[in-house]
Amino acid sequence: MRSGQCLCGACRYEIDGEPVVVAHCHCLDCQRLSGAGHTTGAMFPEPGVRLTGSVATYDATSEAGNVVTRLFCGQCGSPLFGRNTGMPGFMTVSVGTLDAPDDLTPQVAIFTRTRRAWDVMDPALATYEAQPGWKPSDDA
Ligand SMILES: [Zn+2]
Ligand SMILES: [Zn+2]
């Protein structure tokens, strides 16, 4: 079981199960969301996620036409989770909010076409110019 929380502690969560993918995302929305060069997210099956606290949400439409819902603490603003209608049944946790983030190792970097030159990444990572066609069900 993994756990985590927002900056102020008003929102906490627990996650059962293993992530299907751990990825850095350099898309422009993630740059705005994080205020940094990328977000780092781990995607888990949604039934294993338990979230408590006053979570606020924000919906935006992705380039592929899916609705991306961001879940964040309504008090301190920490980005906690993302949900995408293109990946039903999964939630992506912001890895930096985990109590033990060292447990997870990012495998891929996506939307590298908008990666900032100063956002230097491990060259050994698999990279994708945009969103890869991969879906969690492809591994099943
Ligand atoms: Zn908070
Ligand atoms: Zn992104």
Coordinates of N, CA, C and O and ligand atoms in Angstrom, one line a residue:
M1 N 0.8 -1.2 0.0 CA 0.0 0.0 0.0 C 0.9 1.3 0.0 O 1.9 1.3 0.7
R2 N 0.5 2.2 -0.8 CA 1.2 3.5 -0.9 C 0.3 4.6 -0.3 O -0.9 4.5 -0.3
S3 N 0.9 5.6 0.2 CA 0.1 6.7 0.7 C 0.8 8.0 0.4 O 2.0 8.1 0.0
G4 N 0.0 9.1 0.5 CA 0.6 10.4 0.2 C -0.3 11.5 0.7 O -1.4 11.2 1.2
Q5 N 0.1 12.7 0.5 CA -0.7 13.9 0.9 C -0.3 15.1 0.1 O 0.8 15.2 -0.4
C6 N -1.2 16.1 0.3 CA -0.9 17.5 -0.3 C 0.1 18.2 0.7 O 0.4 17.7 1.7
L7 N 0.5 19.4 0.2 CA 1.4 20.2 1.0 C 0.9 20.5 2.4 O 1.6 20.4 3.4
C8 N -0.4 20.9 2.5 CA -1.0 21.3 3.9 C -1.5 20.1 4.7 O -1.7 20.2 5.9
G9 N -1.7 18.9 4.0 CA -2.2 17.8 4.8 C -3.7 17.6 4.8 O -4.2 16.7 5.4
A10 N -4.4 18.6 4.2 CA -5.9 18.5 4.3 C -6.4 17.3 3.4 O -7.5 16.8 3.7
C11 N -5.7 17.0 2.4 CA -6.0 15.9 1.5 C -5.0 14.8 1.7 O -3.8 15.0 1.6
R12 N -5.5 13.5 1.9 CA -4.6 12.4 2.0 C -5.1 11.3 1.1 O -6.3 11.3 0.8
Y13 N -4.2 10.4 0.7 CA -4.7 9.3 -0.1 C -3.9 8.0 0.2 O -2.8 8.1 0.8
E14 N -4.5 6.9 -0.2 CA -3.9 5.6 -0.1 C -4.1 4.9 -1.5 O -5.2 5.1 -2.1
I15 N -3.1 4.1 -1.9 CA -3.2 3.4 -3.2 C -2.8 2.0 -3.0 O -1.7 1.7 -2.5
D16 N -3.7 1.1 -3.4 CA -3.3 -0.3 -3.5 C -3.0 -0.7 -5.0 O -3.5 0.0 -5.9
G17 N -2.2 -1.7 -5.1 CA -1.9 -2.1 -6.5 C -0.6 -1.5 -7.0 O 0.1 -0.7 -6.3
E18 N -0.2 -1.9 -8.2 CA 1.1 -1.5 -8.8 C 0.8 -0.5 -10.0 O -0.3 -0.7 -10.6
P19 N 1.6 0.4 -10.2 CA 1.4 1.3 -11.3 C 1.5 0.6 -12.7 O 2.4 -0.3 -12.8
V20 N 0.7 1.0 -13.6 CA 0.9 0.4 -15.0 C 1.9 1.2 -15.8 O 2.6 0.6 -16.7
V21 N 2.2 2.4 -15.4 CA 3.3 3.2 -16.1 C 3.6 4.4 -15.2 O 2.8 4.9 -14.4
V22 N 4.9 4.8 -15.2 CA 5.4 6.0 -14.5 C 6.1 6.8 -15.6 O 7.0 6.4 -16.3
A23 N 5.5 8.1 -15.7 CA 6.0 8.9 -16.8 C 6.2 10.3 -16.4 O 5.5 10.9 -15.6
H24 N 7.2 10.9 -17.1 CA 7.3 12.4 -17.1 C 6.5 12.9 -18.2 O 6.6 12.4 -19.3
C25 N 5.7 14.0 -18.0 CA 5.0 14.6 -19.1 C 5.4 16.1 -19.2 O 5.3 16.9 -18.3
H26 N 5.9 16.4 -20.4 CA 6.4 17.8 -20.7 C 5.3 18.6 -21.5 O 5.7 19.6 -22.1
C27 N 4.1 18.2 -21.5 CA 3.1 19.0 -22.2 C 2.9 20.4 -21.6 O 3.2 20.6 -20.4
L28 N 2.4 21.3 -22.4 CA 2.3 22.7 -21.9 C 1.3 22.8 -20.7 O 1.5 23.6 -19.8
D29 N 0.2 21.9 -20.7 CA -0.7 21.9 -19.6 C 0.0 21.5 -18.3 O -0.2 22.1 -17.2
C30 N 0.9 20.5 -18.4 CA 1.6 20.0 -17.2 C 2.6 21.0 -16.7 O 2.9 21.1 -15.5
Q31 N 3.2 21.8 -17.7 CA 4.1 22.9 -17.3 C 3.4 23.9 -16.5 O 3.8 24.4 -15.4
R32 N 2.2 24.3 -16.9 CA 1.4 25.3 -16.2 C 0.9 24.7 -14.9 O 0.9 25.4 -13.8
L33 N 0.4 23.5 -14.9 CA -0.1 22.8 -13.7 C 1.0 22.8 -12.6 O 0.8 23.1 -11.4
S34 N 2.2 22.4 -13.0 CA 3.3 22.2 -12.0 C 4.1 23.5 -11.7 O 4.7 23.6 -10.7
G35 N 4.0 24.4 -12.7 CA 4.9 25.6 -12.5 C 6.4 25.2 -12.7 O 7.3 26.0 -12.4
A36 N 6.6 24.0 -13.4 CA 8.0 23.6 -13.6 C 8.0 23.0 -15.0 O 7.1 23.2 -15.8
G37 N 9.1 22.3 -15.4 CA 9.3 21.8 -16.7 C 8.4 20.6 -17.1 O 8.2 20.3 -18.3
H38 N 7.9 19.9 -16.1 CA 7.2 18.7 -16.4 C 6.5 18.2 -15.1 O 6.8 18.7 -14.0
T39 N 5.5 17.3 -15.3 CA 5.0 16.6 -14.1 C 5.5 15.2 -14.2 O 6.0 14.7 -15.2
T40 N 5.5 14.5 -13.1 CA 5.9 13.1 -13.0 C 4.7 12.3 -12.4 O 4.3 12.6 -11.3
G41 N 4.1 11.4 -13.2 CA 2.9 10.8 -12.7 C 3.0 9.3 -12.8 O 3.7 8.7 -13.7
A42 N 2.3 8.6 -11.9 CA 2.3 7.1 -11.9 C 0.8 6.8 -12.0 O 0.0 7.2 -11.2
M43 N 0.5 5.9 -13.1 CA -0.9 5.6 -13.3 C -1.3 4.3 -12.6 O -0.6 3.3 -12.8
F44 N -2.3 4.3 -11.8 CA -2.8 3.2 -11.1 C -4.3 2.9 -11.5 O -5.0 3.8 -11.8
P45 N -4.7 1.6 -11.3 CA -6.1 1.3 -11.5 C -6.9 2.0 -10.5 O -6.6 2.0 -9.3
E46 N -7.9 2.7 -10.9 CA -8.7 3.6 -10.0 C -9.3 2.9 -8.8 O -9.4 3.5 -7.8
P47 N -9.8 1.7 -8.9 CA -10.4 1.1 -7.8 C -9.5 1.0 -6.5 O -9.9 0.9 -5.4
G48 N -8.2 1.0 -6.8 CA -7.2 0.9 -5.7 C -6.9 2.3 -5.0 O -6.2 2.3 -4.0
V49 N -7.6 3.4 -5.5 CA -7.2 4.7 -5.0 C -8.3 5.1 -4.0 O -9.5 5.1 -4.3
R50 N -7.9 5.5 -2.8 CA -8.8 6.1 -1.7 C -8.3 7.5 -1.4 O -7.2 7.6 -0.9
L51 N -9.2 8.4 -1.5 CA -8.8 9.8 -1.4 C -9.7 10.5 -0.3 O -10.9 10.3 -0.3
T52 N -9.1 11.2 0.7 CA -9.9 11.9 1.7 C -9.5 13.3 1.7 O -8.4 13.7 1.4
G53 N -10.5 14.2 2.1 CA -10.2 15.6 2.2 C -11.0 16.4 1.2 O -11.7 15.8 0.3
S54 N -10.8 17.7 1.2 CA -11.6 18.6 0.3 C -10.9 18.8 -1.0 O -10.1 19.7 -1.2
V55 N -11.1 17.8 -1.9 CA -10.4 17.8 -3.2 C -11.2 18.7 -4.2 O -12.4 18.6 -4.3
A56 N -10.5 19.6 -4.9 CA -11.1 20.4 -5.9 C -10.8 19.8 -7.3 O -9.8 19.0 -7.4
T57 N -11.6 20.1 -8.3 CA -11.3 19.5 -9.6 C -11.3 20.6 -10.7 O -11.9 21.7 -10.5
Y58 N -10.5 20.3 -11.7 CA -10.5 21.2 -12.9 C -10.5 20.4 -14.2 O -9.7 19.5 -14.3
D59 N -11.4 20.6 -15.1 CA -11.5 19.8 -16.3 C -10.9 20.6 -17.5 O -11.3 21.8 -17.6
A60 N -10.2 20.0 -18.3 CA -9.7 20.6 -19.6 C -9.8 19.5 -20.7 O -9.7 18.3 -20.4
T61 N -9.9 20.0 -21.9 CA -9.9 19.1 -23.0 C -8.5 18.9 -23.6 O -7.9 19.9 -23.9
S62 N -8.1 17.7 -23.8 CA -6.7 17.4 -24.3 C -6.7 17.6 -25.8 O -7.8 17.7 -26.5
E63 N -5.5 17.6 -26.3 CA -5.3 17.7 -27.8 C -6.0 16.6 -28.5 O -6.5 16.7 -29.6
A64 N -6.1 15.4 -27.9 CA -6.8 14.2 -28.5 C -8.3 14.3 -28.3 O -9.0 13.4 -28.8
G65 N -8.8 15.3 -27.6 CA -10.2 15.5 -27.5 C -10.8 14.8 -26.2 O -12.0 14.7 -26.0
N66 N -9.9 14.3 -25.4 CA -10.4 13.7 -24.1 C -10.5 14.7 -23.0 O -9.8 15.8 -23.1
V67 N -11.3 14.5 -22.1 CA -11.4 15.4 -20.9 C -10.5 14.9 -19.8 O -10.5 13.8 -19.4
V68 N -9.6 15.8 -19.5 CA -8.6 15.5 -18.4 C -9.0 16.3 -17.2 O -9.2 17.5 -17.2
T69 N -9.3 15.5 -16.1 CA -9.7 16.1 -14.9 C -8.5 16.1 -13.9 O -7.9 15.1 -13.7
R70 N -8.2 17.3 -13.4 CA -7.1 17.4 -12.4 C -7.7 17.5 -11.0 O -8.7 18.3 -10.8
L71 N -7.2 16.7 -10.1 CA -7.7 16.8 -8.7 C -6.6 17.4 -7.9 O -5.5 17.0 -7.9
F72 N -7.0 18.5 -7.1 CA -6.0 19.2 -6.4 C -6.6 19.6 -5.0 O -7.8 19.6 -4.8
C73 N -5.7 19.9 -4.1 CA -6.2 20.3 -2.7 C -6.8 21.7 -2.9 O -6.2 22.6 -3.4
G74 N -8.1 21.8 -2.4 CA -8.8 23.1 -2.5 C -8.2 24.1 -1.6 O -8.5 25.3 -1.7
Q75 N -7.3 23.7 -0.7 CA -6.8 24.6 0.3 C -5.4 25.1 -0.1 O -5.1 26.3 -0.1
C76 N -4.5 24.2 -0.4 CA -3.1 24.6 -0.7 C -2.7 24.5 -2.2 O -1.7 24.9 -2.6
G77 N -3.6 23.8 -3.0 CA -3.4 23.8 -4.4 C -2.5 22.7 -4.9 O -2.3 22.6 -6.1
S78 N -2.0 21.8 -4.1 CA -1.1 20.7 -4.6 C -1.8 19.9 -5.6 O -2.9 19.4 -5.3
P79 N -1.2 19.6 -6.8 CA -1.8 18.7 -7.7 C -1.6 17.3 -7.2 O -0.5 16.9 -6.9
L80 N -2.7 16.6 -7.1 CA -2.7 15.2 -6.5 C -2.9 14.1 -7.5 O -2.1 13.2 -7.6
F81 N -4.0 14.2 -8.3 CA -4.3 13.2 -9.3 C -4.8 13.8 -10.6 O -5.2 14.9 -10.6
G82 N -4.7 13.0 -11.6 CA -5.3 13.3 -12.9 C -6.1 12.1 -13.4 O -5.7 11.0 -13.1
R83 N -7.1 12.4 -14.1 CA -8.0 11.4 -14.7 C -8.2 11.8 -16.2 O -8.3 13.0 -16.4
N84 N -8.3 10.8 -17.1 CA -8.4 11.1 -18.5 C -9.4 10.2 -19.1 O -9.3 9.0 -18.9
T85 N -10.4 10.8 -19.8 CA -11.5 9.9 -20.3 C -11.0 9.0 -21.4 O -11.6 8.0 -21.8
G86 N -9.7 9.3 -21.9 CA -9.1 8.4 -22.9 C -8.5 7.1 -22.2 O -8.2 6.2 -22.9
M87 N -8.4 7.1 -20.9 CA -7.9 6.0 -20.1 C -8.8 5.7 -19.0 O -8.5 5.9 -17.8
P88 N -10.0 5.3 -19.3 CA -11.0 5.1 -18.2 C -10.5 4.0 -17.3 O -9.9 3.0 -17.7
G89 N -10.9 4.2 -16.0 CA -10.5 3.2 -15.0 C -9.1 3.3 -14.4 O -8.7 2.5 -13.6
F90 N -8.5 4.4 -14.7 CA -7.1 4.7 -14.2 C -7.0 6.1 -13.6 O -7.7 7.0 -14.1
M91 N -6.2 6.3 -12.6 CA -5.9 7.6 -12.1 C -4.4 7.7 -12.0 O -3.7 6.8 -11.7
T92 N -3.9 8.9 -12.3 CA -2.5 9.2 -12.3 C -2.1 10.1 -11.1 O -2.7 11.2 -11.0
V93 N -1.3 9.6 -10.2 CA -0.9 10.3 -9.0 C 0.3 11.1 -9.3 O 1.2 10.7 -10.0
S94 N 0.4 12.3 -8.8 CA 1.6 13.1 -8.9 C 2.6 12.5 -7.9 O 2.5 12.5 -6.7
V95 N 3.7 12.0 -8.5 CA 4.6 11.2 -7.7 C 5.3 11.9 -6.6 O 5.5 11.4 -5.5
G96 N 5.5 13.2 -6.7 CA 6.1 14.0 -5.7 C 5.2 14.2 -4.4 O 5.7 14.6 -3.4
T97 N 3.9 13.8 -4.5 CA 3.1 13.9 -3.3 C 3.0 12.6 -2.5 O 2.4 12.5 -1.5
L98 N 3.7 11.5 -3.0 CA 3.7 10.2 -2.3 C 4.6 10.4 -1.0 O 5.6 11.2 -1.0
D99 N 4.3 9.6 0.0 CA 5.1 9.6 1.2 C 6.5 9.0 0.9 O 7.4 9.3 1.6
A100 N 6.5 8.0 -0.1 CA 7.7 7.3 -0.4 C 8.0 7.3 -1.9 O 7.9 6.3 -2.6
P101 N 8.2 8.5 -2.5 CA 8.4 8.6 -3.9 C 9.5 7.8 -4.5 O 9.6 7.6 -5.7
D102 N 10.5 7.5 -3.7 CA 11.7 6.8 -4.3 C 11.4 5.4 -4.7 O 12.2 4.7 -5.3
D103 N 10.2 4.9 -4.3 CA 9.8 3.5 -4.7 C 9.6 3.4 -6.2 O 9.5 2.2 -6.7
L104 N 9.3 4.5 -6.9 CA 8.9 4.4 -8.3 C 10.0 4.9 -9.2 O 10.7 5.9 -8.8
T105 N 10.1 4.4 -10.3 CA 11.1 4.8 -11.3 C 10.4 5.2 -12.6 O 9.8 4.3 -13.2
P106 N 10.5 6.4 -13.0 CA 9.9 6.8 -14.3 C 10.5 6.0 -15.5 O 11.7 5.7 -15.5
Q107 N 9.7 5.5 -16.4 CA 10.1 4.7 -17.5 C 10.1 5.5 -18.8 O 10.8 5.1 -19.7
V108 N 9.3 6.5 -18.9 CA 9.1 7.2 -20.2 C 9.0 8.7 -20.0 O 8.6 9.1 -18.9
A109 N 9.3 9.4 -21.0 CA 9.0 10.9 -21.0 C 8.1 11.1 -22.3 O 8.4 10.7 -23.4
I110 N 7.0 11.8 -22.1 CA 6.1 12.1 -23.2 C 5.9 13.6 -23.4 O 6.3 14.4 -22.6
F111 N 5.4 13.9 -24.6 CA 5.3 15.3 -25.0 C 6.7 16.0 -25.0 O 6.8 17.2 -24.6
T112 N 7.7 15.3 -25.4 CA 9.1 15.9 -25.4 C 9.2 17.0 -26.5 O 10.2 17.7 -26.4
R113 N 8.3 17.1 -27.4 CA 8.4 18.2 -28.4 C 8.2 19.5 -27.7 O 8.7 20.5 -28.3
T114 N 7.7 19.6 -26.5 CA 7.6 20.9 -25.8 C 8.5 20.9 -24.5 O 8.3 21.7 -23.7
R115 N 9.4 19.9 -24.5 CA 10.3 19.9 -23.4 C 11.2 21.2 -23.4 O 11.7 21.5 -24.5
R116 N 11.4 21.9 -22.3 CA 12.3 23.0 -22.3 C 13.7 22.6 -22.3 O 14.1 21.5 -21.6
A117 N 14.6 23.3 -22.9 CA 16.0 22.9 -23.0 C 16.7 22.8 -21.6 O 17.6 22.0 -21.4
W118 N 16.2 23.6 -20.7 CA 16.7 23.5 -19.3 C 16.2 22.4 -18.5 O 16.6 22.2 -17.4
D119 N 15.2 21.7 -19.0 CA 14.6 20.6 -18.3 C 15.3 19.3 -18.7 O 14.8 18.5 -19.5
V120 N 16.5 19.1 -18.2 CA 17.3 18.0 -18.7 C 16.9 16.7 -18.1 O 16.7 16.6 -16.9
M121 N 16.7 15.7 -19.0 CA 16.3 14.4 -18.5 C 17.3 13.3 -18.8 O 18.2 13.5 -19.6
D122 N 17.1 12.2 -18.1 CA 18.0 11.0 -18.3 C 17.9 10.6 -19.8 O 16.8 10.2 -20.2
P123 N 19.0 10.6 -20.5 CA 18.9 10.2 -22.0 C 18.5 8.8 -22.2 O 18.2 8.4 -23.3
A124 N 18.6 7.9 -21.1 CA 18.3 6.5 -21.3 C 16.7 6.3 -21.3 O 16.3 5.2 -21.7
L125 N 16.0 7.3 -20.9 CA 14.5 7.1 -20.9 C 13.9 7.0 -22.3 O 14.4 7.7 -23.2
A126 N 12.9 6.2 -22.5 CA 12.2 6.1 -23.7 C 11.4 7.4 -23.8 O 10.8 7.9 -22.8
T127 N 11.4 8.0 -25.0 CA 10.7 9.3 -25.2 C 9.7 9.3 -26.3 O 9.9 8.5 -27.3
Y128 N 8.7 10.1 -26.2 CA 7.7 10.2 -27.2 C 7.4 11.7 -27.5 O 7.3 12.5 -26.5
E129 N 7.3 12.1 -28.7 CA 7.1 13.4 -29.1 C 5.8 14.0 -28.5 O 5.7 15.2 -28.2
A130 N 4.8 13.1 -28.4 CA 3.5 13.5 -27.9 C 2.9 12.4 -27.1 O 3.7 11.7 -26.4
Q131 N 1.6 12.2 -27.1 CA 1.0 11.1 -26.3 C 1.2 9.8 -27.1 O 0.8 9.7 -28.2
P132 N 1.9 8.8 -26.5 CA 2.0 7.5 -27.3 C 0.6 6.8 -27.4 O -0.3 7.1 -26.7
G133 N 0.5 6.0 -28.4 CA -0.7 5.3 -28.7 C -1.0 4.2 -27.6 O -2.1 3.7 -27.5
W134 N 0.0 3.9 -26.8 CA -0.1 2.8 -25.8 C -1.3 3.0 -24.9 O -1.6 4.2 -24.5
K135 N -2.0 1.9 -24.5 CA -3.0 2.0 -23.5 C -2.7 0.9 -22.5 O -2.1 -0.1 -22.9
P136 N -3.1 1.1 -21.3 CA -2.8 0.1 -20.3 C -3.3 -1.3 -20.7 O -2.7 -2.3 -20.4
S137 N -4.5 -1.4 -21.4 CA -5.0 -2.6 -21.8 C -4.2 -3.4 -22.8 O -4.3 -4.6 -22.9
D138 N -3.2 -2.7 -23.4 CA -2.3 -3.4 -24.4 C -1.4 -4.4 -23.7 O -0.9 -5.3 -24.3
D139 N -1.2 -4.2 -22.4 CA -0.3 -5.1 -21.6 C -1.1 -6.3 -21.1 O -0.5 -7.2 -20.6
A140 N -2.4 -6.2 -21.1 CA -3.2 -7.2 -20.4 C -3.2 -8.6 -21.2 O -2.8 -8.6 -22.3
Ligands
ZN1 ZN -3.5 20.8 0.9
ZN2 ZN 1.1 16.6 -19.5

